[in-house]
Structures are given as structure tokens and as C-alpha cells.
Amino acid sequence: MIHYFIIMTKNFSNINWKAQALGDHAIQFYVPEKMDPAMISEIKCFHDFIFSQQLKEIKDIIPSYHTLTLIYDIELLNAPLDFANDLIEKFARRRKTEVAATAVNKIIEVPVCYDEIFGIDLISMSTKLNLSTTEIIKIHTENVYQVYCLGFMPGFAYMGDVNTKIQTARHAQPRKNVYAGSVGIAGAQTGIYPMHSPGGWQIIGRTPLKIFDKDPAILSKFNMGDAVKFYPITRAEFDSLNENELH
Amino acid sequence: MSIQITKQGIMDTLQDKGRYGFQHIGIPPCGYLDYLSAQLANVIVGNPKEAPIFELHFPASSFIFNEAHTICISGANFVPVLNDKSIALNTPIQVSKNDTLHFIQPLLGKTSYLSIKGNIDSIAWLNSKSDFSSHIKTNDQFNIIEWDGETKINSNKTEEEESQQYSIDKIQKHIFNSNEIRFIPGPQWNDLTNESILNILNQTFNTSLNSNRMGYTLKGPSLQLNEQKSYLSSAVTRGTMQLLPNGEVIVLMANHQTIGGYANIGQIILVDLPKLVQHKSDTPFRFSITNVETAQSEYKQMQKCFS
């Protein structure tokens, strides 16, 4: 086995960090591959630390479940390995002086209309899971979810973890069009489609809130590490709150 | 000053160096596909190399110039025709009021660039004028784009122009005369079967017609992982080679999603990405492995063409 890319390992705060070059213009820091809510605050902490350095070499800092990836400017950064090493050393020193990672965020409450006209997969899920639609809704609104990361499209937040009782795999064949605001489940994850798009998640309802706004002062409603709780609203409340285009 | 689009090409957009700093909230970077040809067209008319520029795919848009402008076309050769005469690529061209420009045949390459001396009068979104959707945003129903242009052109052949000719030749040769595309193995390279690794390094690949600003799907030997498994999504970037469950490779381009959960088997190096962008489906190419140092040094070497 040839290792082309593993450049270093660093242990601190009981976490085993590694870093690798991702091609010629990115560095990826990573921890063992696992969907672990406890890692969200650690990765966010590292993200925020790098962001606070305002490094001109870095064009993007992209977190995910178990990675933090830096996109850099080739013309400004010559030795990515040394750079990565420096950065994680500094972060390790910083982490030593902190008691815990970033404090718990305020909970963002999201209204969802679980009417079957919006929750187009509720009935089939109810059969599959052997639960009533009311029970599915109750279970979906019980948990406080955390945002692991964003991706797929602007503002799409991957949240978890969904109670195992209502976990449902995504559709084998994605739908051609899922409406903006649609709330879905895919395995242990739940999320909201910020705009109309093709999509394979199991749709259980729709939020009237605008999830992504092109206004540069607003942009994404959610950020990595946010805590999110859904609550049910009626069709009439949905109509009066709706901020999304209907088509 | 303005330019009017009389026929909108289906995949034509306005692009600049892209929109960075927002991938953590899922916003794709966008930007030029073949950044070398785009930079070349910009520099030839005297614009900054990272100025906004029209990116054209065949069948491309048609234009009418409402004022005199200096323009240049670089990248793919779609046989540009000004009024009724074909014009040269990689050369500053003086156009007059009411001149029309259209493209008649996809002779060489896949992506062409039309630069216009001056500044486009369009609003940047998040520090970039790159179109996010798959068409050129225009001001109104008449498809008019305001362009604050300059038309002065130096007709004396200077030393500077001679050195520019050298750069043009170097870039053209790099993009269009090579069937070797280099990559750096990615995190899941070692998850490939030995046979797949040999196939990548010894067989040829072609771009498929299913290729666009989001990604290029490749046709070639089917590749397999030692075990079928799913990966947790992590960041991808332009040039990332994702292995799909059906054994096909998709190479991510400017409008790529910010994170992806397919096996990341490698990244095509930035300096070779324009080669792939311009590779038509009927010309096979080969992959070869390189390293970060070589990739970065060649990237910088090529950028010297524009300094």
C-alpha cells in the first residue's frame, strides 16, 4: 500500500487528528470517520480558530462530519505540509488553555406543516415503520438536532441524529423536483431543501421559512454547530407565514 | 456602451475567478472552467487576467455590438464570424457599432472565451460576477449587457507583443496538444482494487457527453473498490475524481457541490484541468500520477505567461 498523502498525526483533547494534502490546492484535516455529534463542536472550534486568523492564503474553510478542509491559493502557500502542521500546533496550544469547546448555541425553532399535501412520504413511511403519521411527527419534533455541516446546495444543512424509530433510507430514485422548504429524512439525518431541486430524501413536511436568502447580510439560516428544533403548525399558519415562492 | 445577445447559447455564462469564502454554507465556487484560456483572452485585450468574461459552449450565443469595442476570443475554436468574415483567435479584434458576432462550428475544444476590453457593468454577488445559473444574466428583455469599454488599440508590433505570442503558443500547446492528464491520488485511492489502479494508469479514458460546469463524466474501464462502502461526506474541490457506485468516474468542475460522499480517488492538478475541460469526447487521454510539488511549480510556471 502506497501512502501518497498522509502528512501528520496529532493527538490532543483525546482526539486523534490527521492531515493530508488534497490535490495541489487543498489540505484536509480529519478524525476517524464516524457520525459523532460530539465532534461537531470540536470541528467547529477548529474552523472558528482558523477563520479568526484571517489567513490570506486560505480561500475557504469547509467543515463536514469528520473533516475540515482548507482551500488555498497556490501562489501564496508553498509548503502545505508545514503550513498544516503549524496550524494544528497553534490550535492544540489554544485548546489546552480552554476548558471546553464552543458553548452550546441557541436553539433555532423551525415551524413545519406536516400536512400530507406537503409531507408526501408520510403515508408510505407510516406503513414501512409501522407507526402512525402522528407518531412520526411527534418523534421528529422531540429531538433537538445539531447541524453537522452544509452542502449539496447553498444553505442545505445536514442535521442529526434522527431517532432510530423513524430513520428511513432515501429513495433509490431521486424525485425530479422537491419544493423549497421541504423537510426530509435520510437515514439518521434530517434537513430542509432551501430551494426547488431534485432530491431523494423522504419528505415529511414543509417549513414556511426562507432557508437561504441571496441577501449577503442574511444568506444561510443555519450554520454548522447550530441547534435546531422543529415544531408543528397548521396549514393556515403555514399560509400566513410562507416566505418561499410557491412554484 | 453595451453588447446585445441576439441568441442565447444554452450553457453560456459570465464568469470570473469565482466566489470563494462561502463553501462552508454550501455555495459552489463557480468561476472559469478553462481558467488559462480565460486569463489569456483577458490579457490580450489589456484587461486584468481575472476580469469577468463570457464563457461559451457550442452552440454558442450570438452578439451584436452597440458601440465600438476591442474583443478577443480564446480557448475552443468554434469558428468565430464577425459579420460575414471569420476572425482569428488569440488576437485583439476591433469591432464597430452594429457588428455581429456568431460561431459556426465546434472545430477544436469545448469551451470558448470572449473578452471585451473594459468593465462589465453588472452587480457582483458575494465578491464575484460569476453566473450561478446556466445562462447569462442580462439587464432586461432585450438581453443587453452594459460594458464600460475602451477601444484604443496599439497597432505597432512591440517587444511586449512578441513575448505575448510566445505565451499564447505555450498555453495553446499545453491545453490542446497533450493527451496526458496528471492527478494526485486522493484519500480513497488505496480502497481501489489493484486491477482498477492498473486500469487507471494504463488504459485510456474519454470525456462523455454528460459533462457540464458541475462535472465531467468519464468513459473508460469500470473501476471498483475492494469493498462497496459508503463514506461520510467531506469537502471536494475542482478536479476531484469521484468514483460513482456504477464504476464511472466524475471529475468535479467549477459549479461542484461543496461536499460529497462518493469515493475520492484523486484530484486532477489545477494546471492540467483546462486540458480536460477542452477534451472532446472523441479524443482519448491517459492519466498519470504526479505530486504536490510538481503540480504547484508547473501551475506557477504557467501563470508567468500573464505577468
Coordinates of C-alpha atoms in Angstrom, one line a residue:
Chain A
M1 CA 0.0 0.0 0.0
I2 CA 1.4 3.4 -1.0
H3 CA 0.6 6.4 1.1
Y4 CA 0.6 9.5 -1.1
F5 CA -0.8 11.9 1.2
I6 CA -0.8 11.3 5.0
I7 CA 1.4 14.0 6.3
M8 CA 1.0 14.1 10.1
T9 CA -0.9 12.9 13.2
K10 CA -1.5 14.9 16.2
N11 CA -3.2 13.9 19.5
F12 CA -4.9 16.3 21.8
S13 CA -8.1 16.7 23.8
N14 CA -8.4 12.9 23.3
I15 CA -8.7 13.4 19.6
N16 CA -6.5 11.8 17.0
W17 CA -6.2 14.5 14.2
K18 CA -4.6 13.7 10.9
A19 CA -4.0 15.9 7.9
Q20 CA -3.4 15.1 4.2
A21 CA -2.9 17.1 1.1
L22 CA -6.0 17.0 -1.2
G23 CA -4.5 17.6 -4.6
D24 CA -2.4 20.7 -5.2
H25 CA -4.7 23.4 -3.6
A26 CA -6.3 21.9 -0.5
I27 CA -5.5 20.5 2.9
Q28 CA -7.8 18.1 4.7
F29 CA -7.7 17.6 8.5
Y30 CA -9.6 14.6 9.6
V31 CA -10.6 12.5 12.6
P32 CA -11.8 8.8 12.5
E33 CA -14.8 8.5 10.1
K34 CA -17.9 8.4 12.3
M35 CA -21.1 10.4 12.5
D36 CA -20.5 11.6 16.1
P37 CA -22.4 14.6 17.5
A38 CA -19.6 15.2 20.0
M39 CA -17.2 16.0 17.1
I40 CA -19.3 18.9 15.8
S41 CA -18.2 21.3 18.5
E42 CA -14.5 20.2 18.1
I43 CA -14.5 20.7 14.3
K44 CA -16.4 24.0 14.7
C45 CA -13.9 25.1 17.2
F46 CA -11.0 24.4 14.8
H47 CA -12.9 26.1 12.0
D48 CA -13.5 29.2 14.1
F49 CA -9.9 29.2 15.2
I50 CA -8.6 29.2 11.6
F51 CA -11.2 31.7 10.5
S52 CA -10.1 34.1 13.3
Q53 CA -6.5 34.0 11.9
Q54 CA -7.7 35.8 8.7
L55 CA -5.1 34.0 6.7
K56 CA -4.7 35.5 3.2
E57 CA -3.6 32.1 1.8
I58 CA -6.9 30.5 2.7
K59 CA -9.8 30.9 0.3
D60 CA -12.3 28.5 2.0
I61 CA -12.6 26.6 5.3
I62 CA -15.1 23.7 4.8
P63 CA -16.2 21.6 7.7
S64 CA -18.0 18.3 7.5
Y65 CA -18.8 15.3 9.8
H66 CA -15.2 14.3 10.4
T67 CA -13.1 16.7 8.3
L68 CA -12.1 20.3 8.0
T69 CA -10.8 21.2 4.6
L70 CA -8.8 24.3 3.6
I71 CA -8.8 25.5 0.0
Y72 CA -5.7 27.6 -0.5
D73 CA -4.2 29.9 -3.1
I74 CA -1.2 28.1 -4.7
E75 CA 0.6 31.4 -5.4
L76 CA 0.6 32.3 -1.7
L77 CA 1.2 28.9 0.0
N78 CA 4.3 27.0 -0.9
A79 CA 4.6 24.2 1.7
P80 CA 1.1 22.9 2.6
L81 CA 2.5 20.3 4.9
D82 CA 4.4 22.7 7.1
F83 CA 1.5 25.1 7.0
A84 CA -0.9 22.4 8.2
N85 CA 1.5 21.4 10.9
D86 CA 1.9 24.9 12.2
L87 CA -1.8 25.5 12.2
I88 CA -2.7 22.4 14.2
E89 CA 0.2 23.1 16.7
K90 CA -1.2 26.5 17.3
F91 CA -4.7 25.1 17.6
A92 CA -3.5 22.4 20.1
R93 CA -1.9 25.1 22.3
R94 CA -5.1 27.1 22.2
R95 CA -7.2 24.1 23.0
K96 CA -5.1 23.4 26.1
T97 CA -6.0 26.7 27.6
E98 CA -9.7 26.2 27.0
V99 CA -11.9 24.1 29.3
A100 CA -14.3 23.0 26.7
A101 CA -15.1 23.6 23.0
T102 CA -17.5 26.3 22.0
A103 CA -20.6 26.7 24.2
V104 CA -24.0 25.3 23.2
N105 CA -25.7 27.5 20.6
K106 CA -29.1 29.0 21.0
I107 CA -31.8 26.7 19.6
I108 CA -33.3 27.7 16.3
E109 CA -37.0 26.9 16.2
V110 CA -38.4 25.9 12.9
P111 CA -42.2 25.7 12.2
V112 CA -43.2 22.8 10.0
C113 CA -46.5 22.0 8.4
Y114 CA -46.7 18.2 8.4
D115 CA -49.9 18.2 6.3
E116 CA -49.9 15.3 3.9
I117 CA -50.1 17.7 1.0
F118 CA -46.5 18.7 1.9
G119 CA -45.3 15.6 3.7
I120 CA -45.7 13.4 0.6
D121 CA -43.8 10.4 2.0
L122 CA -45.5 10.4 5.4
I123 CA -48.0 7.7 4.5
S124 CA -45.6 5.3 2.9
M125 CA -43.2 5.8 5.8
S126 CA -46.1 5.1 8.2
T127 CA -46.6 1.7 6.6
K128 CA -42.9 0.9 6.4
L129 CA -42.2 1.9 10.0
N130 CA -45.4 0.6 11.4
L131 CA -46.1 3.9 13.1
S132 CA -49.0 6.4 12.7
T133 CA -48.2 9.6 10.9
T134 CA -48.9 11.4 14.2
E135 CA -46.3 9.3 15.9
I136 CA -43.7 10.0 13.2
I137 CA -44.4 13.8 13.6
K138 CA -44.2 13.5 17.4
I139 CA -40.9 11.7 17.2
H140 CA -39.4 14.1 14.6
T141 CA -40.3 17.2 16.7
E142 CA -39.0 15.7 20.0
N143 CA -35.3 15.9 19.3
V144 CA -33.0 18.9 19.3
Y145 CA -30.9 18.4 16.2
Q146 CA -27.4 19.6 15.6
V147 CA -26.1 20.9 12.2
Y148 CA -23.2 18.6 11.2
C149 CA -22.4 20.6 8.1
L150 CA -23.8 22.3 5.0
G151 CA -23.6 21.2 1.4
F152 CA -25.5 19.8 -1.6
M153 CA -26.8 23.3 -2.4
P154 CA -26.5 26.7 -0.8
G155 CA -27.9 26.6 2.7
F156 CA -28.7 22.9 2.9
A157 CA -27.9 21.8 6.5
Y158 CA -27.3 18.2 7.4
M159 CA -28.8 17.7 10.9
G160 CA -28.9 14.8 13.2
D161 CA -29.4 12.5 14.8
V162 CA -32.9 11.3 13.9
N163 CA -34.5 8.8 16.4
T164 CA -33.8 5.3 15.1
K165 CA -37.6 4.6 15.2
I166 CA -38.2 6.9 12.2
Q167 CA -34.9 6.6 10.3
T168 CA -35.7 5.8 6.6
A169 CA -33.3 5.4 3.7
R170 CA -33.5 7.9 0.9
H171 CA -35.4 7.0 -2.3
A172 CA -33.5 4.8 -4.7
Q173 CA -34.6 7.1 -7.5
P174 CA -34.5 10.8 -6.6
R175 CA -37.5 13.0 -7.4
K176 CA -37.1 15.5 -10.2
N177 CA -38.4 18.3 -8.2
V178 CA -38.7 18.8 -4.4
Y179 CA -40.2 22.1 -3.3
A180 CA -38.3 24.8 -1.4
G181 CA -38.9 24.4 2.3
S182 CA -39.5 20.6 2.2
V183 CA -38.3 18.8 5.3
G184 CA -36.9 15.4 4.8
I185 CA -35.2 12.4 6.4
A186 CA -32.4 10.3 5.0
G187 CA -31.2 7.6 7.4
A188 CA -30.0 9.3 10.6
Q189 CA -30.2 12.8 9.1
T190 CA -32.9 15.4 8.7
G191 CA -32.7 18.5 6.6
I192 CA -34.6 21.2 4.7
Y193 CA -34.4 21.9 0.9
P194 CA -33.6 25.7 0.7
M195 CA -34.8 25.9 -2.9
H196 CA -36.6 23.8 -5.5
S197 CA -34.3 21.0 -6.6
P198 CA -34.1 17.3 -7.5
G199 CA -33.8 15.2 -4.3
G200 CA -34.1 11.8 -2.8
W201 CA -34.9 12.4 0.8
Q202 CA -38.2 11.2 2.4
I203 CA -40.3 14.3 2.6
I204 CA -42.4 14.6 5.8
G205 CA -43.5 18.3 5.8
R206 CA -42.6 21.8 4.7
T207 CA -41.5 24.9 6.5
P208 CA -42.7 28.3 5.5
L209 CA -39.4 29.9 6.4
K210 CA -36.8 31.0 3.8
I211 CA -33.8 28.8 4.4
F212 CA -31.4 30.6 2.1
D213 CA -31.6 34.3 1.2
K214 CA -29.4 35.8 -1.5
D215 CA -29.1 38.9 0.5
P216 CA -25.4 38.9 1.5
A217 CA -26.3 40.1 5.0
I218 CA -28.5 37.0 5.5
L219 CA -27.5 34.0 3.4
S220 CA -27.9 30.7 5.2
K221 CA -30.4 30.4 8.1
F222 CA -28.2 27.6 9.6
N223 CA -24.6 27.2 10.3
M224 CA -22.5 24.3 11.3
G225 CA -23.0 23.6 15.1
D226 CA -26.4 25.2 15.3
A227 CA -29.1 23.5 17.4
V228 CA -32.4 23.1 15.6
K229 CA -35.9 22.1 16.9
F230 CA -38.9 21.6 14.7
Y231 CA -42.5 22.3 15.8
P232 CA -45.8 21.5 14.0
I233 CA -48.0 24.2 12.6
T234 CA -51.3 24.1 10.8
R235 CA -51.9 24.6 7.1
A236 CA -53.5 28.0 7.8
E237 CA -50.4 29.1 9.9
F238 CA -48.2 27.9 7.1
D239 CA -50.0 30.0 4.5
S240 CA -49.7 33.1 6.7
L241 CA -46.0 32.6 7.4
N242 CA -44.9 31.4 4.0
E243 CA -41.7 33.2 2.7
N244 CA -40.9 30.9 -0.2
E245 CA -42.1 31.1 -3.8
L246 CA -44.8 28.6 -4.4
H247 CA -43.5 27.3 -7.7
Chain B
M1 CA -21.6 51.1 -24.2
S2 CA -23.4 47.8 -24.5
I3 CA -23.5 44.4 -26.1
Q4 CA -26.7 42.7 -27.1
I5 CA -27.2 38.9 -27.1
T6 CA -29.3 38.1 -30.2
K7 CA -29.3 34.4 -29.5
Q8 CA -28.6 32.9 -26.1
G9 CA -26.4 29.8 -26.1
I10 CA -27.7 27.1 -23.8
M11 CA -24.8 26.8 -21.5
D12 CA -23.2 30.3 -21.8
T13 CA -22.4 32.3 -18.7
L14 CA -20.4 35.2 -17.5
Q15 CA -17.5 34.1 -15.3
D16 CA -14.6 35.5 -13.3
K17 CA -12.2 33.8 -11.0
G18 CA -15.0 32.5 -8.8
R19 CA -16.7 33.0 -5.5
Y20 CA -14.6 31.9 -2.6
G21 CA -15.2 32.2 1.2
F22 CA -18.8 30.7 1.2
Q23 CA -18.3 27.0 0.6
H24 CA -18.9 26.3 4.3
I25 CA -22.5 27.2 3.7
G26 CA -22.8 25.1 0.5
I27 CA -22.2 27.8 -2.1
P28 CA -20.2 26.4 -5.1
P29 CA -17.2 28.5 -6.1
C30 CA -18.1 28.7 -9.8
G31 CA -15.6 30.6 -12.0
Y32 CA -13.9 29.9 -15.3
L33 CA -13.8 26.2 -16.4
D34 CA -10.6 26.7 -18.5
Y35 CA -9.1 29.5 -16.5
L36 CA -5.9 29.6 -18.7
S37 CA -7.8 30.4 -21.9
A38 CA -10.0 32.9 -20.0
Q39 CA -6.9 34.7 -18.5
L40 CA -5.3 34.7 -21.9
A41 CA -8.3 36.4 -23.6
N42 CA -8.4 39.0 -20.8
V43 CA -4.7 39.8 -21.0
I44 CA -4.7 40.1 -24.8
V45 CA -7.3 42.9 -24.7
G46 CA -5.5 44.5 -21.8
N47 CA -7.9 43.6 -19.0
P48 CA -6.7 42.2 -15.7
K49 CA -6.3 38.4 -16.0
E50 CA -9.1 37.7 -13.6
A51 CA -11.7 40.1 -15.2
P52 CA -15.2 38.8 -15.9
I53 CA -15.5 37.2 -19.3
F54 CA -18.1 35.4 -21.5
E55 CA -17.7 31.6 -21.3
L56 CA -19.3 30.0 -24.4
H57 CA -20.2 26.4 -25.3
F58 CA -21.3 25.2 -28.7
P59 CA -24.0 26.1 -29.9
A60 CA -22.8 29.4 -28.6
S61 CA -24.5 32.8 -28.2
S62 CA -24.6 35.4 -31.0
F63 CA -23.9 39.0 -30.2
I64 CA -24.4 42.4 -31.7
F65 CA -22.1 45.3 -30.6
N66 CA -23.9 48.6 -29.9
E67 CA -20.6 50.5 -29.8
A68 CA -17.0 50.0 -31.0
H69 CA -15.1 47.6 -28.8
T70 CA -11.9 45.6 -28.6
I71 CA -12.5 41.9 -28.2
C72 CA -10.6 38.7 -28.2
I73 CA -11.6 35.0 -28.4
S74 CA -9.5 32.3 -26.8
G75 CA -9.9 28.7 -25.8
A76 CA -12.0 26.4 -28.0
N77 CA -12.3 27.2 -31.7
F78 CA -15.9 27.5 -32.7
V79 CA -15.0 29.4 -35.9
P80 CA -16.0 32.9 -34.9
V81 CA -17.5 35.0 -37.6
L82 CA -17.6 38.8 -37.4
N83 CA -20.4 40.0 -39.8
D84 CA -19.6 37.6 -42.6
K85 CA -15.8 37.1 -42.1
S86 CA -14.2 34.5 -39.9
I87 CA -11.7 36.0 -37.4
A88 CA -8.6 34.8 -35.7
L89 CA -8.4 33.5 -32.1
N90 CA -6.0 34.9 -29.5
T91 CA -5.8 38.3 -31.3
P92 CA -7.2 41.6 -30.3
I93 CA -10.0 42.4 -32.8
Q94 CA -11.5 45.9 -33.3
V95 CA -15.3 45.7 -33.7
S96 CA -17.5 48.6 -34.8
K97 CA -21.0 49.7 -34.0
N98 CA -23.6 47.2 -35.3
D99 CA -21.1 44.5 -36.0
T100 CA -22.4 41.0 -35.3
L101 CA -20.5 38.0 -33.9
H102 CA -21.6 34.4 -34.2
F103 CA -19.9 31.0 -34.0
I104 CA -20.5 28.3 -36.7
Q105 CA -18.7 25.1 -35.9
P106 CA -17.1 23.3 -32.9
L107 CA -13.7 22.7 -34.6
L108 CA -11.4 22.3 -31.6
G109 CA -12.1 22.1 -27.8
K110 CA -15.3 22.6 -25.8
T111 CA -15.2 25.9 -24.1
S112 CA -14.5 29.3 -25.7
Y113 CA -14.0 32.7 -24.1
L114 CA -15.0 36.1 -25.4
S115 CA -13.2 39.0 -23.7
I116 CA -14.2 42.6 -24.2
K117 CA -11.8 45.4 -23.2
G118 CA -13.2 47.3 -20.2
N119 CA -15.5 46.5 -17.3
I120 CA -18.8 44.8 -17.4
D121 CA -21.4 46.9 -15.6
S122 CA -23.0 44.1 -13.6
I123 CA -23.5 43.6 -9.9
A124 CA -21.2 41.3 -8.1
W125 CA -22.8 38.8 -5.7
L126 CA -20.5 37.7 -2.8
N127 CA -17.5 39.3 -4.4
S128 CA -17.9 37.6 -7.8
K129 CA -19.7 38.3 -11.0
S130 CA -19.8 34.6 -12.0
D131 CA -23.2 33.4 -13.1
F132 CA -24.5 30.7 -10.8
S133 CA -27.3 29.6 -13.1
S134 CA -26.7 28.2 -16.6
H135 CA -27.3 31.3 -18.6
I136 CA -26.0 34.8 -18.9
K137 CA -27.9 37.3 -16.7
T138 CA -28.9 40.3 -18.7
N139 CA -30.4 43.6 -17.8
D140 CA -33.8 43.4 -19.4
Q141 CA -35.9 41.7 -22.0
F142 CA -33.7 43.0 -24.8
N143 CA -30.7 41.0 -23.5
I144 CA -28.5 44.0 -23.2
I145 CA -25.3 43.9 -21.2
E146 CA -23.7 47.2 -20.3
W147 CA -20.0 47.2 -20.9
D148 CA -17.8 50.2 -20.0
G149 CA -15.3 49.7 -22.8
E150 CA -12.2 51.2 -24.3
T151 CA -11.4 50.8 -27.9
K152 CA -7.8 52.1 -28.3
I153 CA -5.6 49.5 -29.9
N154 CA -1.9 49.6 -30.4
S155 CA -1.0 48.7 -34.0
N156 CA 2.8 48.7 -33.6
K157 CA 4.2 45.3 -33.0
T158 CA 6.2 45.8 -29.8
E159 CA 8.6 43.6 -27.9
E160 CA 5.8 43.0 -25.4
E161 CA 3.6 41.6 -28.1
E162 CA 6.3 39.3 -29.3
S163 CA 6.7 37.9 -25.8
Q164 CA 2.9 37.6 -25.6
Q165 CA 2.9 35.5 -28.8
Y166 CA 5.3 33.2 -27.0
S167 CA 2.9 32.9 -24.1
I168 CA 0.0 32.2 -26.4
D169 CA 1.8 29.4 -28.1
K170 CA 2.9 27.9 -24.8
I171 CA -0.6 27.9 -23.4
Q172 CA -2.3 26.6 -26.6
K173 CA 0.2 23.8 -26.8
H174 CA -0.2 22.9 -23.1
I175 CA -4.0 22.7 -23.4
F176 CA -4.6 21.3 -26.8
N177 CA -1.5 19.2 -27.7
S178 CA -1.5 16.8 -24.8
N179 CA -3.3 13.6 -24.1
E180 CA -1.8 13.2 -20.6
I181 CA -3.7 14.4 -17.6
R182 CA -2.0 14.3 -14.3
F183 CA -3.5 13.8 -10.9
I184 CA -2.6 13.3 -7.2
P185 CA -4.1 10.2 -5.6
G186 CA -6.9 11.0 -3.1
P187 CA -8.0 9.7 0.3
Q188 CA -9.7 6.6 -1.2
W189 CA -7.0 5.7 -3.7
N190 CA -6.0 2.7 -1.6
D191 CA -9.6 1.4 -1.4
L192 CA -9.4 0.7 -5.2
T193 CA -8.8 -2.9 -6.4
N194 CA -5.3 -3.5 -7.8
E195 CA -6.9 -4.1 -11.2
S196 CA -8.6 -0.7 -11.1
I197 CA -5.4 1.0 -10.2
L198 CA -3.7 -0.7 -13.2
N199 CA -6.6 0.3 -15.4
I200 CA -6.4 4.0 -14.4
L201 CA -2.7 4.1 -15.1
N202 CA -2.6 2.0 -18.3
Q203 CA -6.0 2.4 -20.1
T204 CA -7.4 5.4 -21.9
F205 CA -10.4 7.5 -20.9
N206 CA -12.7 9.8 -22.8
T207 CA -15.0 12.6 -21.6
S208 CA -18.6 11.7 -22.1
L209 CA -21.4 14.0 -23.5
N210 CA -22.7 14.0 -19.9
S211 CA -20.3 16.8 -19.0
N212 CA -21.1 20.3 -17.8
R213 CA -20.0 23.1 -15.5
M214 CA -20.7 20.8 -12.4
G215 CA -18.7 17.9 -13.6
Y216 CA -17.3 15.8 -16.4
T217 CA -18.3 12.1 -16.5
L218 CA -15.6 9.9 -18.0
K219 CA -15.9 6.8 -20.2
G220 CA -13.3 4.2 -19.6
P221 CA -12.6 0.9 -17.9
S222 CA -15.0 0.2 -15.0
L223 CA -13.3 0.8 -11.6
Q224 CA -14.1 -1.0 -8.4
L225 CA -13.4 -0.6 -4.7
N226 CA -12.2 -3.5 -2.7
E227 CA -15.4 -3.4 -0.7
Q228 CA -18.6 -1.5 -1.5
K229 CA -19.0 1.0 1.3
S230 CA -20.4 4.4 1.8
Y231 CA -18.3 7.3 3.0
L232 CA -19.3 10.2 5.2
S233 CA -19.4 13.4 3.1
S234 CA -16.4 15.6 3.1
A235 CA -15.2 18.6 1.1
V236 CA -14.4 18.2 -2.6
T237 CA -12.9 20.7 -4.9
R238 CA -12.4 21.4 -8.6
G239 CA -10.6 18.5 -10.1
T240 CA -11.7 15.9 -7.6
M241 CA -12.2 12.5 -9.2
Q242 CA -15.2 10.8 -7.6
L243 CA -15.9 7.1 -8.2
L244 CA -19.6 6.5 -8.6
P245 CA -21.2 3.2 -7.4
N246 CA -21.6 2.2 -11.1
G247 CA -17.8 2.3 -11.7
E248 CA -17.8 5.6 -13.6
V249 CA -15.5 8.5 -12.6
I250 CA -16.9 12.0 -12.5
V251 CA -14.4 14.9 -12.3
L252 CA -15.8 17.9 -10.5
M253 CA -15.7 21.3 -12.2
A254 CA -16.4 24.9 -11.1
N255 CA -20.0 24.5 -10.1
H256 CA -19.4 21.4 -8.0
Q257 CA -21.2 20.7 -4.8
T258 CA -19.1 21.7 -1.8
I259 CA -19.1 18.3 -0.1
G260 CA -19.5 14.8 -1.5
G261 CA -19.9 11.3 -0.2
Y262 CA -18.5 9.2 -3.1
A263 CA -15.0 7.7 -3.0
N264 CA -12.5 10.4 -3.7
I265 CA -9.8 8.6 -5.7
G266 CA -7.7 11.6 -6.8
Q267 CA -7.5 15.3 -7.8
I268 CA -6.5 16.4 -11.2
I269 CA -3.9 19.0 -10.8
L270 CA -5.0 22.6 -11.5
V271 CA -2.6 23.2 -14.3
D272 CA -4.0 20.2 -16.2
L273 CA -7.6 20.9 -15.6
P274 CA -8.0 23.1 -18.7
K275 CA -6.8 20.1 -20.8
L276 CA -9.7 18.0 -19.5
V277 CA -12.2 20.9 -19.9
Q278 CA -11.3 21.2 -23.6
H279 CA -11.1 17.5 -24.3
K280 CA -13.8 16.4 -26.7
S281 CA -15.5 13.0 -26.3
D282 CA -13.8 11.5 -29.4
T283 CA -10.2 12.0 -28.3
P284 CA -8.9 9.5 -25.7
F285 CA -6.5 10.6 -22.9
R286 CA -4.4 9.0 -20.3
F287 CA -3.9 9.6 -16.6
S288 CA -0.6 9.8 -14.8
I289 CA 0.3 10.3 -11.2
T290 CA 2.2 13.4 -10.0
N291 CA 2.9 15.1 -6.7
V292 CA 2.0 18.4 -5.0
E293 CA 5.5 19.9 -5.6
T294 CA 5.4 19.3 -9.4
A295 CA 1.8 20.4 -9.6
Q296 CA 2.4 23.7 -7.8
S297 CA 5.6 24.5 -9.6
E298 CA 4.0 23.9 -13.1
Y299 CA 1.0 26.0 -12.1
K300 CA 3.2 28.9 -11.2
Q301 CA 5.3 28.5 -14.3
M302 CA 2.2 28.7 -16.5
Q303 CA 0.9 31.8 -14.6
K304 CA 4.2 33.6 -15.5
C305 CA 2.7 33.8 -19.0
F306 CA 0.4 36.5 -17.7
S307 CA 2.9 38.6 -15.8

